[in-house]
Amino acid sequence: MSNTLAISLDKIRSDRKNPIADFDNKDAVITHFLHNNKNGVSKFFRKDAIAYTNEIIENYVSDGLIEYFTESNYKLEIFQNIEIPFVPNQKPKFKFIDLFAGIGGFRLALQNLGGKCVFSSEWDKKAQKTYRVNFGETPFGDITKERVKKYIPDDFDVLCAGFPCQAFSIAGKRGGFEDTRGTLFFDVAEIIKRKQPKAIFLENVKGLKSHDKGKTLETILNVLRNDLGYFVPDPKIVNAKDFGLPQNRERIYIVGFRKDLQISDFEYPKPIDKTVSFSDVKEKDVVETKYYLSTQYLQTLIKHKERHESKGNGFGYEIIQDDEIANAVVCGGMGRERNLVFDDRITDFTPTTKIKGKVNRNGIRKMTPREWARLQGFPDNFIIPVADASAYKQFGNSVAVPAIEATANEILKLIVE
């Protein structure tokens, strides 16, 4: 019976004429219920989970299975992925929510520390797919919508959010809560205001510090400290290379604590004493030919760099040696071009994709998505179910897991008894 439905669910996701309206949101409700059906959080999903389950079954499974799902036994377990690499903690030390979740970097870090994710949200469909196959849960969609916010449970401990950076229109204003309307930070602030978690942990690009001449960060801190009443120490620029990853990736971390906890001091984690290099994450086996640059593409990169160097600019491709650390992995082609590597193990130079020219004989290739995953601290059992272009984007947008974990550990020391 479960195998029959599993096949049906695959069909639902690939069926462009899917008769289940808003299926991804309904799958989010069902999977969130499944992960929380043994704690008090289940009440936020229970009624809709049962209704949506019956609706899906009525459309895709024979009538004989309908009776299997009743309010008294709610056997929705067959909607759950049986085998996922990162199973939720059954006896968690704390609860957290994962906003702008991406592919689950925050979730992975906080689960490693004994936490239980009770709500996740991510609007990108391909990132949702990666999240689900790894954690068995579909994140809710657009967090700006009230129909999504209504599912956020009460009484969780930590709010995590890697929210996008946006400018605020604060000219001539005090730069408070109302002045952030229309930005994604406003939705984060609104959730904090409603739910009052013990702690908040926000991550953003380093440029947030100087964004709009510092006004954006100033407004964020003013909202958190004065409007929402949280103790927020000065934000910290944290580099992934200081936490065991061979990547020069700087991001700004903002943490905060509810004032009634009477926390007045917080220290970000100190860098660990560990020397790492690209060789630590390099593929052990020969890499597929498709990752090697064509001769024409390589010449284009060389000429592009030469033009910029003649003007005194430092732009252009870069080749990372095995004993060096990578540049930051970011979205877009430049993130890959500034992280090329030498790998002369290739023996078959037959192109496997349409390229102009031939496969270069210098052993110059792009890093693979798995190497990018390792640069961000994702373990090798993390499943990559999407095409390479999407995988590069997802890991480029993600957080450096060990740096997040080290910082979260310092937070938990203050809020978890």
CSV table of C-alpha atoms in Angstrom, one decimal:
chain,number,residue,atom,x,y,z
A,1,MET,CA,0.0,0.0,0.0
A,2,SER,CA,2.7,2.5,0.9
A,3,ASN,CA,4.6,1.7,-2.3
A,4,THR,CA,1.5,2.4,-4.3
A,5,LEU,CA,1.1,5.8,-2.7
A,6,ALA,CA,4.8,6.6,-3.0
A,7,ILE,CA,4.6,6.1,-6.7
A,8,SER,CA,1.5,8.3,-6.8
A,9,LEU,CA,3.3,11.1,-5.0
A,10,ASP,CA,6.1,11.1,-7.5
A,11,LYS,CA,3.5,11.3,-10.2
A,12,ILE,CA,1.8,14.3,-8.4
A,13,ARG,CA,5.0,16.3,-8.4
A,14,SER,CA,5.8,15.6,-12.0
A,15,ASP,CA,2.3,15.9,-13.4
A,16,ARG,CA,1.8,19.3,-15.0
A,17,LYS,CA,-1.9,18.7,-15.1
A,18,ASN,CA,-1.9,18.0,-11.3
A,19,PRO,CA,-5.5,18.2,-10.1
A,20,ILE,CA,-4.3,18.9,-6.6
A,21,ALA,CA,-4.4,22.7,-6.3
A,22,ASP,CA,-1.5,24.1,-4.3
A,23,PHE,CA,0.0,20.7,-3.8
A,24,ASP,CA,3.4,21.9,-2.4
A,25,ASN,CA,1.7,23.9,0.4
A,26,LYS,CA,-0.4,20.9,1.3
A,27,ASP,CA,2.6,18.6,1.2
A,28,ALA,CA,4.3,21.1,3.6
A,29,VAL,CA,1.3,20.8,6.0
A,30,ILE,CA,1.3,17.0,5.9
A,31,THR,CA,5.1,16.6,6.3
A,32,HIS,CA,5.2,19.2,9.1
A,33,PHE,CA,2.4,17.3,10.9
A,34,LEU,CA,4.3,14.0,10.5
A,35,HIS,CA,7.5,15.5,12.1
A,36,ASN,CA,5.5,16.9,15.0
A,37,ASN,CA,2.8,14.4,15.7
A,38,LYS,CA,4.3,13.3,19.0
A,39,ASN,CA,4.7,16.8,20.4
A,40,GLY,CA,2.5,19.7,21.1
A,41,VAL,CA,3.3,21.4,17.8
A,42,SER,CA,1.1,18.9,15.8
A,43,LYS,CA,-2.0,20.9,16.7
A,44,PHE,CA,-1.0,23.7,14.3
A,45,PHE,CA,-1.1,21.2,11.3
A,46,ARG,CA,-3.4,18.4,12.4
A,47,LYS,CA,-6.8,19.4,11.0
A,48,ASP,CA,-5.5,20.5,7.6
A,49,ALA,CA,-3.1,17.6,7.3
A,50,ILE,CA,-5.9,15.1,7.6
A,51,ALA,CA,-8.1,17.0,5.1
A,52,TYR,CA,-5.3,17.4,2.6
A,53,THR,CA,-4.4,13.8,2.9
A,54,ASN,CA,-7.9,12.6,2.1
A,55,GLU,CA,-8.1,15.0,-0.8
A,56,ILE,CA,-4.9,13.7,-2.3
A,57,ILE,CA,-5.9,10.1,-1.9
A,58,GLU,CA,-9.3,10.8,-3.5
A,59,ASN,CA,-7.5,12.1,-6.6
A,60,TYR,CA,-4.7,9.6,-6.9
A,61,VAL,CA,-5.4,6.4,-5.1
A,62,SER,CA,-8.3,3.9,-5.2
A,63,ASP,CA,-11.3,4.5,-3.0
A,64,GLY,CA,-10.3,1.4,-0.9
A,65,LEU,CA,-7.5,3.4,0.8
A,66,ILE,CA,-9.7,6.3,1.9
A,67,GLU,CA,-10.9,4.5,5.1
A,68,TYR,CA,-7.2,4.0,6.1
A,69,PHE,CA,-7.1,7.7,7.0
A,70,THR,CA,-9.3,8.8,9.8
A,71,GLU,CA,-9.0,11.4,12.5
A,72,SER,CA,-8.6,8.7,15.1
A,73,ASN,CA,-5.6,7.0,13.6
A,74,TYR,CA,-4.4,9.5,11.0
A,75,LYS,CA,-2.0,7.1,9.3
A,76,LEU,CA,-0.3,9.7,7.2
A,77,GLU,CA,3.1,8.1,7.7
A,78,ILE,CA,3.0,6.7,4.1
A,79,PHE,CA,3.4,10.3,2.9
A,80,GLN,CA,6.8,10.4,4.7
A,81,ASN,CA,10.0,9.6,2.8
A,82,ILE,CA,11.0,6.2,4.4
A,83,GLU,CA,14.7,6.8,3.9
A,84,ILE,CA,16.1,10.3,4.5
A,85,PRO,CA,19.7,11.0,5.5
A,86,PHE,CA,18.8,13.6,8.2
A,87,VAL,CA,16.1,12.3,10.5
A,88,PRO,CA,14.5,14.7,13.0
A,89,ASN,CA,15.6,14.4,16.7
A,90,GLN,CA,12.9,12.5,18.6
A,91,LYS,CA,14.0,13.8,22.0
A,92,PRO,CA,15.2,17.3,21.2
A,93,LYS,CA,16.9,19.7,23.6
A,94,PHE,CA,15.3,22.7,22.0
A,95,LYS,CA,13.0,23.8,19.1
A,96,PHE,CA,13.7,26.2,16.2
A,97,ILE,CA,12.2,27.5,13.0
A,98,ASP,CA,14.0,27.8,9.7
A,99,LEU,CA,13.0,30.8,7.6
A,100,PHE,CA,14.4,31.5,4.1
A,101,ALA,CA,15.6,27.9,4.6
A,102,GLY,CA,17.3,27.3,1.2
A,103,ILE,CA,18.5,23.7,1.3
A,104,GLY,CA,18.7,23.4,5.0
A,105,GLY,CA,22.1,24.7,6.2
A,106,PHE,CA,20.7,26.2,9.4
A,107,ARG,CA,18.6,23.1,9.9
A,108,LEU,CA,21.6,20.7,9.5
A,109,ALA,CA,23.7,22.8,12.0
A,110,LEU,CA,21.0,23.0,14.7
A,111,GLN,CA,19.9,19.4,14.3
A,112,ASN,CA,23.5,18.4,14.9
A,113,LEU,CA,23.2,20.3,18.3
A,114,GLY,CA,20.1,18.3,19.3
A,115,GLY,CA,17.4,20.7,18.0
A,116,LYS,CA,14.1,20.0,16.4
A,117,CYS,CA,12.9,22.1,13.5
A,118,VAL,CA,9.1,22.7,13.9
A,119,PHE,CA,8.6,25.0,10.9
A,120,SER,CA,10.5,25.7,7.7
A,121,SER,CA,9.9,28.1,4.9
A,122,GLU,CA,11.5,28.5,1.4
A,123,TRP,CA,9.8,29.8,-1.7
A,124,ASP,CA,12.2,28.4,-4.3
A,125,LYS,CA,10.7,25.2,-5.7
A,126,LYS,CA,14.0,23.5,-6.6
A,127,ALA,CA,15.4,24.3,-3.2
A,128,GLN,CA,12.2,22.9,-1.6
A,129,LYS,CA,12.9,19.6,-3.5
A,130,THR,CA,16.5,19.4,-2.2
A,131,TYR,CA,15.2,20.1,1.3
A,132,ARG,CA,12.5,17.5,1.2
A,133,VAL,CA,14.7,14.6,0.0
A,134,ASN,CA,17.2,15.3,2.7
A,135,PHE,CA,14.9,16.1,5.7
A,136,GLY,CA,11.6,14.5,4.7
A,137,GLU,CA,9.8,17.8,4.9
A,138,THR,CA,8.6,20.2,2.3
A,139,PRO,CA,9.1,23.8,3.5
A,140,PHE,CA,6.2,26.2,3.3
A,141,GLY,CA,6.4,28.8,0.5
A,142,ASP,CA,6.3,32.6,0.6
A,143,ILE,CA,6.7,33.7,4.2
A,144,THR,CA,5.2,37.1,3.4
A,145,LYS,CA,1.8,35.5,3.0
A,146,GLU,CA,-0.5,35.3,6.0
A,147,ARG,CA,-1.7,31.8,4.9
A,148,VAL,CA,1.9,30.6,5.5
A,149,LYS,CA,2.5,32.6,8.7
A,150,LYS,CA,-0.6,31.0,10.3
A,151,TYR,CA,1.2,27.7,10.5
A,152,ILE,CA,4.1,28.9,12.5
A,153,PRO,CA,3.8,27.3,16.0
A,154,ASP,CA,4.2,28.9,19.4
A,155,ASP,CA,6.8,28.3,22.0
A,156,PHE,CA,9.9,27.5,19.9
A,157,ASP,CA,13.3,28.6,21.2
A,158,VAL,CA,15.3,29.9,18.3
A,159,LEU,CA,14.3,31.7,15.1
A,160,CYS,CA,16.8,31.2,12.3
A,161,ALA,CA,16.8,33.3,9.1
A,162,GLY,CA,19.2,33.9,6.3
A,163,PHE,CA,17.0,36.7,4.9
A,164,PRO,CA,17.9,38.6,1.7
A,165,CYS,CA,19.2,42.1,2.0
A,166,GLN,CA,16.9,44.9,0.9
A,167,ALA,CA,17.2,48.7,1.3
A,168,PHE,CA,14.7,50.5,3.4
A,169,SER,CA,13.1,53.9,2.7
A,170,ILE,CA,14.0,55.6,5.9
A,171,ALA,CA,14.9,59.1,4.7
A,172,GLY,CA,13.7,61.6,7.3
A,173,LYS,CA,12.2,58.8,9.5
A,174,ARG,CA,13.4,57.2,12.7
A,175,GLY,CA,14.1,53.9,11.0
A,176,GLY,CA,11.8,51.8,13.1
A,177,PHE,CA,9.5,48.7,12.7
A,178,GLU,CA,7.0,50.4,10.4
A,179,ASP,CA,9.7,51.7,8.1
A,180,THR,CA,10.7,48.2,7.1
A,181,ARG,CA,7.3,47.4,5.5
A,182,GLY,CA,7.6,46.0,2.1
A,183,THR,CA,10.9,44.3,2.9
A,184,LEU,CA,11.6,40.7,3.8
A,185,PHE,CA,13.1,41.8,7.1
A,186,PHE,CA,9.7,43.2,8.1
A,187,ASP,CA,8.2,39.7,7.9
A,188,VAL,CA,11.0,38.3,10.1
A,189,ALA,CA,10.5,41.1,12.6
A,190,GLU,CA,6.7,40.6,12.5
A,191,ILE,CA,7.2,36.9,13.3
A,192,ILE,CA,9.6,37.7,16.2
A,193,LYS,CA,7.0,40.2,17.5
A,194,ARG,CA,4.2,37.6,17.4
A,195,LYS,CA,6.1,34.6,18.7
A,196,GLN,CA,8.7,36.0,21.0
A,197,PRO,CA,11.3,33.3,20.6
A,198,LYS,CA,14.1,33.1,23.3
A,199,ALA,CA,16.8,33.8,20.7
A,200,ILE,CA,17.2,34.9,17.1
A,201,PHE,CA,20.0,34.0,14.7
A,202,LEU,CA,20.2,36.0,11.4
A,203,GLU,CA,22.7,35.6,8.6
A,204,ASN,CA,23.4,37.9,5.7
A,205,VAL,CA,26.0,39.0,3.2
A,206,LYS,CA,29.0,40.9,4.5
A,207,GLY,CA,27.8,43.9,2.5
A,208,LEU,CA,24.8,44.4,4.8
A,209,LYS,CA,27.2,46.3,7.1
A,210,SER,CA,27.8,49.0,4.5
A,211,HIS,CA,24.5,48.7,2.6
A,212,ASP,CA,22.9,52.1,2.0
A,213,LYS,CA,25.7,53.7,3.9
A,214,GLY,CA,25.0,51.6,6.9
A,215,LYS,CA,21.4,52.7,7.2
A,216,THR,CA,20.0,49.3,6.5
A,217,LEU,CA,21.9,47.6,9.3
A,218,GLU,CA,21.2,50.5,11.6
A,219,THR,CA,17.5,50.1,11.0
A,220,ILE,CA,17.6,46.4,11.6
A,221,LEU,CA,19.4,46.8,14.9
A,222,ASN,CA,17.0,49.6,16.0
A,223,VAL,CA,14.0,47.4,15.3
A,224,LEU,CA,15.4,44.4,17.1
A,225,ARG,CA,16.7,46.3,20.1
A,226,ASN,CA,14.2,49.1,20.6
A,227,ASP,CA,11.0,48.0,18.9
A,228,LEU,CA,11.1,44.3,19.7
A,229,GLY,CA,13.0,44.6,23.0
A,230,TYR,CA,15.8,42.1,22.4
A,231,PHE,CA,19.4,42.2,23.6
A,232,VAL,CA,21.4,42.3,20.4
A,233,PRO,CA,25.2,42.5,20.7
A,234,ASP,CA,27.1,44.0,17.9
A,235,PRO,CA,27.0,41.9,14.8
A,236,LYS,CA,30.0,39.9,13.8
A,237,ILE,CA,31.6,39.2,10.4
A,238,VAL,CA,32.4,35.5,10.4
A,239,ASN,CA,34.6,33.7,7.9
A,240,ALA,CA,34.0,30.1,7.0
A,241,LYS,CA,37.8,29.4,6.8
A,242,ASP,CA,38.0,30.0,10.6
A,243,PHE,CA,35.8,27.0,11.2
A,244,GLY,CA,37.4,24.2,9.3
A,245,LEU,CA,36.3,25.0,5.7
A,246,PRO,CA,38.8,25.7,2.9
A,247,GLN,CA,36.7,28.7,1.7
A,248,ASN,CA,37.2,32.4,2.2
A,249,ARG,CA,33.6,33.3,2.8
A,250,GLU,CA,32.6,36.2,5.1
A,251,ARG,CA,29.1,36.7,6.3
A,252,ILE,CA,27.5,38.9,8.9
A,253,TYR,CA,25.8,37.1,11.9
A,254,ILE,CA,23.3,38.9,14.1
A,255,VAL,CA,22.1,37.2,17.3
A,256,GLY,CA,19.6,38.4,19.8
A,257,PHE,CA,18.0,37.3,23.1
A,258,ARG,CA,14.6,38.1,24.6
A,259,LYS,CA,15.1,40.6,27.4
A,260,ASP,CA,13.3,38.7,30.1
A,261,LEU,CA,16.1,36.1,29.9
A,262,GLN,CA,18.3,38.9,31.4
A,263,ILE,CA,21.2,38.0,29.1
A,264,SER,CA,23.6,40.9,28.8
A,265,ASP,CA,26.7,39.5,27.3
A,266,PHE,CA,27.4,37.2,24.3
A,267,GLU,CA,30.7,36.1,22.7
A,268,TYR,CA,30.8,34.8,19.2
A,269,PRO,CA,32.9,31.5,18.9
A,270,LYS,CA,36.6,31.8,18.4
A,271,PRO,CA,38.2,30.4,15.3
A,272,ILE,CA,39.3,26.8,15.6
A,273,ASP,CA,42.9,25.8,15.1
A,274,LYS,CA,42.7,23.7,12.0
A,275,THR,CA,44.6,24.0,8.8
A,276,VAL,CA,42.6,23.1,5.7
A,277,SER,CA,43.0,23.4,2.0
A,278,PHE,CA,41.1,22.5,-1.2
A,279,SER,CA,42.8,19.1,-1.2
A,280,ASP,CA,40.6,18.2,1.8
A,281,VAL,CA,37.4,18.5,-0.3
A,282,LYS,CA,38.7,17.5,-3.7
A,283,GLU,CA,37.0,14.6,-5.5
A,284,LYS,CA,38.9,11.4,-4.8
A,285,ASP,CA,38.0,9.9,-8.2
A,286,VAL,CA,38.4,11.1,-11.7
A,287,VAL,CA,35.9,13.8,-12.5
A,288,GLU,CA,33.5,13.7,-15.4
A,289,THR,CA,34.7,15.3,-18.6
A,290,LYS,CA,31.8,17.8,-18.6
A,291,TYR,CA,33.5,19.7,-15.8
A,292,TYR,CA,36.6,20.5,-17.8
A,293,LEU,CA,36.7,23.8,-19.7
A,294,SER,CA,36.7,23.8,-23.5
A,295,THR,CA,39.8,25.4,-25.2
A,296,GLN,CA,37.6,28.2,-26.5
A,297,TYR,CA,36.0,29.0,-23.2
A,298,LEU,CA,39.5,28.9,-21.5
A,299,GLN,CA,40.8,31.4,-24.1
A,300,THR,CA,37.9,33.7,-23.5
A,301,LEU,CA,38.6,33.7,-19.8
A,302,ILE,CA,42.3,34.4,-20.4
A,303,LYS,CA,41.6,37.3,-22.7
A,304,HIS,CA,39.0,38.8,-20.4
A,305,LYS,CA,41.5,38.7,-17.5
A,306,GLU,CA,44.3,40.2,-19.6
A,307,ARG,CA,42.0,43.1,-20.6
A,308,HIS,CA,41.2,43.9,-17.0
A,309,GLU,CA,44.8,43.5,-15.9
A,310,SER,CA,45.9,46.1,-18.5
A,311,LYS,CA,43.5,48.5,-16.9
A,312,GLY,CA,44.8,47.7,-13.4
A,313,ASN,CA,41.8,45.7,-12.3
A,314,GLY,CA,41.9,42.4,-10.5
A,315,PHE,CA,38.9,40.8,-12.2
A,316,GLY,CA,39.0,37.5,-13.9
A,317,TYR,CA,39.2,33.8,-13.4
A,318,GLU,CA,41.4,32.2,-10.7
A,319,ILE,CA,42.8,28.7,-10.4
A,320,ILE,CA,42.8,27.3,-6.8
A,321,GLN,CA,45.8,25.1,-6.0
A,322,ASP,CA,45.4,22.0,-4.0
A,323,ASP,CA,47.2,23.6,-1.0
A,324,GLU,CA,45.1,26.8,-1.2
A,325,ILE,CA,41.6,27.7,0.0
A,326,ALA,CA,38.8,28.6,-2.4
A,327,ASN,CA,37.2,31.9,-3.0
A,328,ALA,CA,33.6,32.3,-1.8
A,329,VAL,CA,31.2,30.1,-3.7
A,330,VAL,CA,28.5,32.4,-5.0
A,331,CYS,CA,25.7,32.3,-7.5
A,332,GLY,CA,26.5,33.1,-11.1
A,333,GLY,CA,29.2,32.0,-13.5
A,334,MET,CA,31.9,34.2,-11.7
A,335,GLY,CA,31.5,32.1,-8.6
A,336,ARG,CA,32.7,29.1,-10.6
A,337,GLU,CA,35.3,31.0,-12.7
A,338,ARG,CA,37.1,32.3,-9.6
A,339,ASN,CA,37.2,28.7,-8.3
A,340,LEU,CA,38.8,26.7,-11.1
A,341,VAL,CA,41.2,23.9,-10.3
A,342,PHE,CA,44.0,21.9,-11.8
A,343,ASP,CA,43.1,18.2,-12.2
A,344,ASP,CA,45.2,16.2,-14.7
A,345,ARG,CA,43.7,12.8,-13.9
A,346,ILE,CA,41.4,13.0,-17.0
A,347,THR,CA,42.1,10.4,-19.6
A,348,ASP,CA,39.1,10.6,-21.9
A,349,PHE,CA,38.9,14.0,-23.6
A,350,THR,CA,35.7,13.2,-25.6
A,351,PRO,CA,33.2,16.0,-25.0
A,352,THR,CA,30.0,14.9,-23.2
A,353,THR,CA,28.2,18.2,-23.8
A,354,LYS,CA,28.0,20.6,-26.7
A,355,ILE,CA,31.1,22.8,-26.5
A,356,LYS,CA,33.0,25.1,-28.8
A,357,GLY,CA,36.5,23.8,-29.4
A,358,LYS,CA,38.0,20.8,-27.7
A,359,VAL,CA,38.4,19.8,-24.0
A,360,ASN,CA,41.5,21.6,-22.8
A,361,ARG,CA,44.6,19.5,-22.2
A,362,ASN,CA,45.8,21.6,-19.3
A,363,GLY,CA,43.6,19.8,-16.7
A,364,ILE,CA,41.7,23.0,-15.9
A,365,ARG,CA,38.1,22.3,-14.7
A,366,LYS,CA,35.3,23.7,-12.6
A,367,MET,CA,34.7,22.4,-9.1
A,368,THR,CA,31.9,19.9,-9.0
A,369,PRO,CA,28.7,20.5,-7.0
A,370,ARG,CA,29.8,18.0,-4.5
A,371,GLU,CA,33.0,19.9,-3.9
A,372,TRP,CA,30.9,23.1,-3.4
A,373,ALA,CA,28.8,21.1,-0.9
A,374,ARG,CA,31.9,20.2,1.0
A,375,LEU,CA,33.2,23.8,0.9
A,376,GLN,CA,30.0,24.7,2.7
A,377,GLY,CA,30.3,21.9,5.2
A,378,PHE,CA,27.6,19.6,3.9
A,379,PRO,CA,28.4,15.9,4.5
A,380,ASP,CA,28.7,13.5,1.6
A,381,ASN,CA,25.4,11.8,2.5
A,382,PHE,CA,23.6,15.1,1.7
A,383,ILE,CA,21.6,14.3,-1.5
A,384,ILE,CA,21.9,16.5,-4.5
A,385,PRO,CA,18.7,15.8,-6.5
A,386,VAL,CA,18.9,18.7,-8.9
A,387,ALA,CA,20.8,19.5,-12.1
A,388,ASP,CA,24.3,21.1,-11.7
A,389,ALA,CA,23.1,24.6,-12.5
A,390,SER,CA,20.6,24.5,-9.7
A,391,ALA,CA,23.0,22.8,-7.3
A,392,TYR,CA,25.7,25.5,-7.8
A,393,LYS,CA,23.0,28.2,-7.1
A,394,GLN,CA,21.7,26.3,-4.0
A,395,PHE,CA,25.1,25.8,-2.4
A,396,GLY,CA,26.2,29.3,-3.4
A,397,ASN,CA,23.2,30.7,-1.5
A,398,SER,CA,23.6,28.4,1.5
A,399,VAL,CA,25.3,29.0,4.8
A,400,ALA,CA,28.6,27.6,6.0
A,401,VAL,CA,27.3,24.8,8.2
A,402,PRO,CA,30.2,24.5,10.8
A,403,ALA,CA,30.3,28.3,11.3
A,404,ILE,CA,26.6,28.4,11.9
A,405,GLU,CA,26.8,25.4,14.2
A,406,ALA,CA,29.6,26.9,16.3
A,407,THR,CA,27.7,30.2,16.7
A,408,ALA,CA,24.4,28.4,17.5
A,409,ASN,CA,26.2,26.4,20.2
A,410,GLU,CA,27.2,29.6,21.9
A,411,ILE,CA,23.6,30.8,21.8
A,412,LEU,CA,22.3,27.5,23.2
A,413,LYS,CA,24.7,27.7,26.2
A,414,LEU,CA,22.7,30.7,27.3
A,415,ILE,CA,19.1,29.6,26.7
A,416,VAL,CA,19.0,25.8,27.1
A,417,GLU,CA,19.1,24.6,30.7
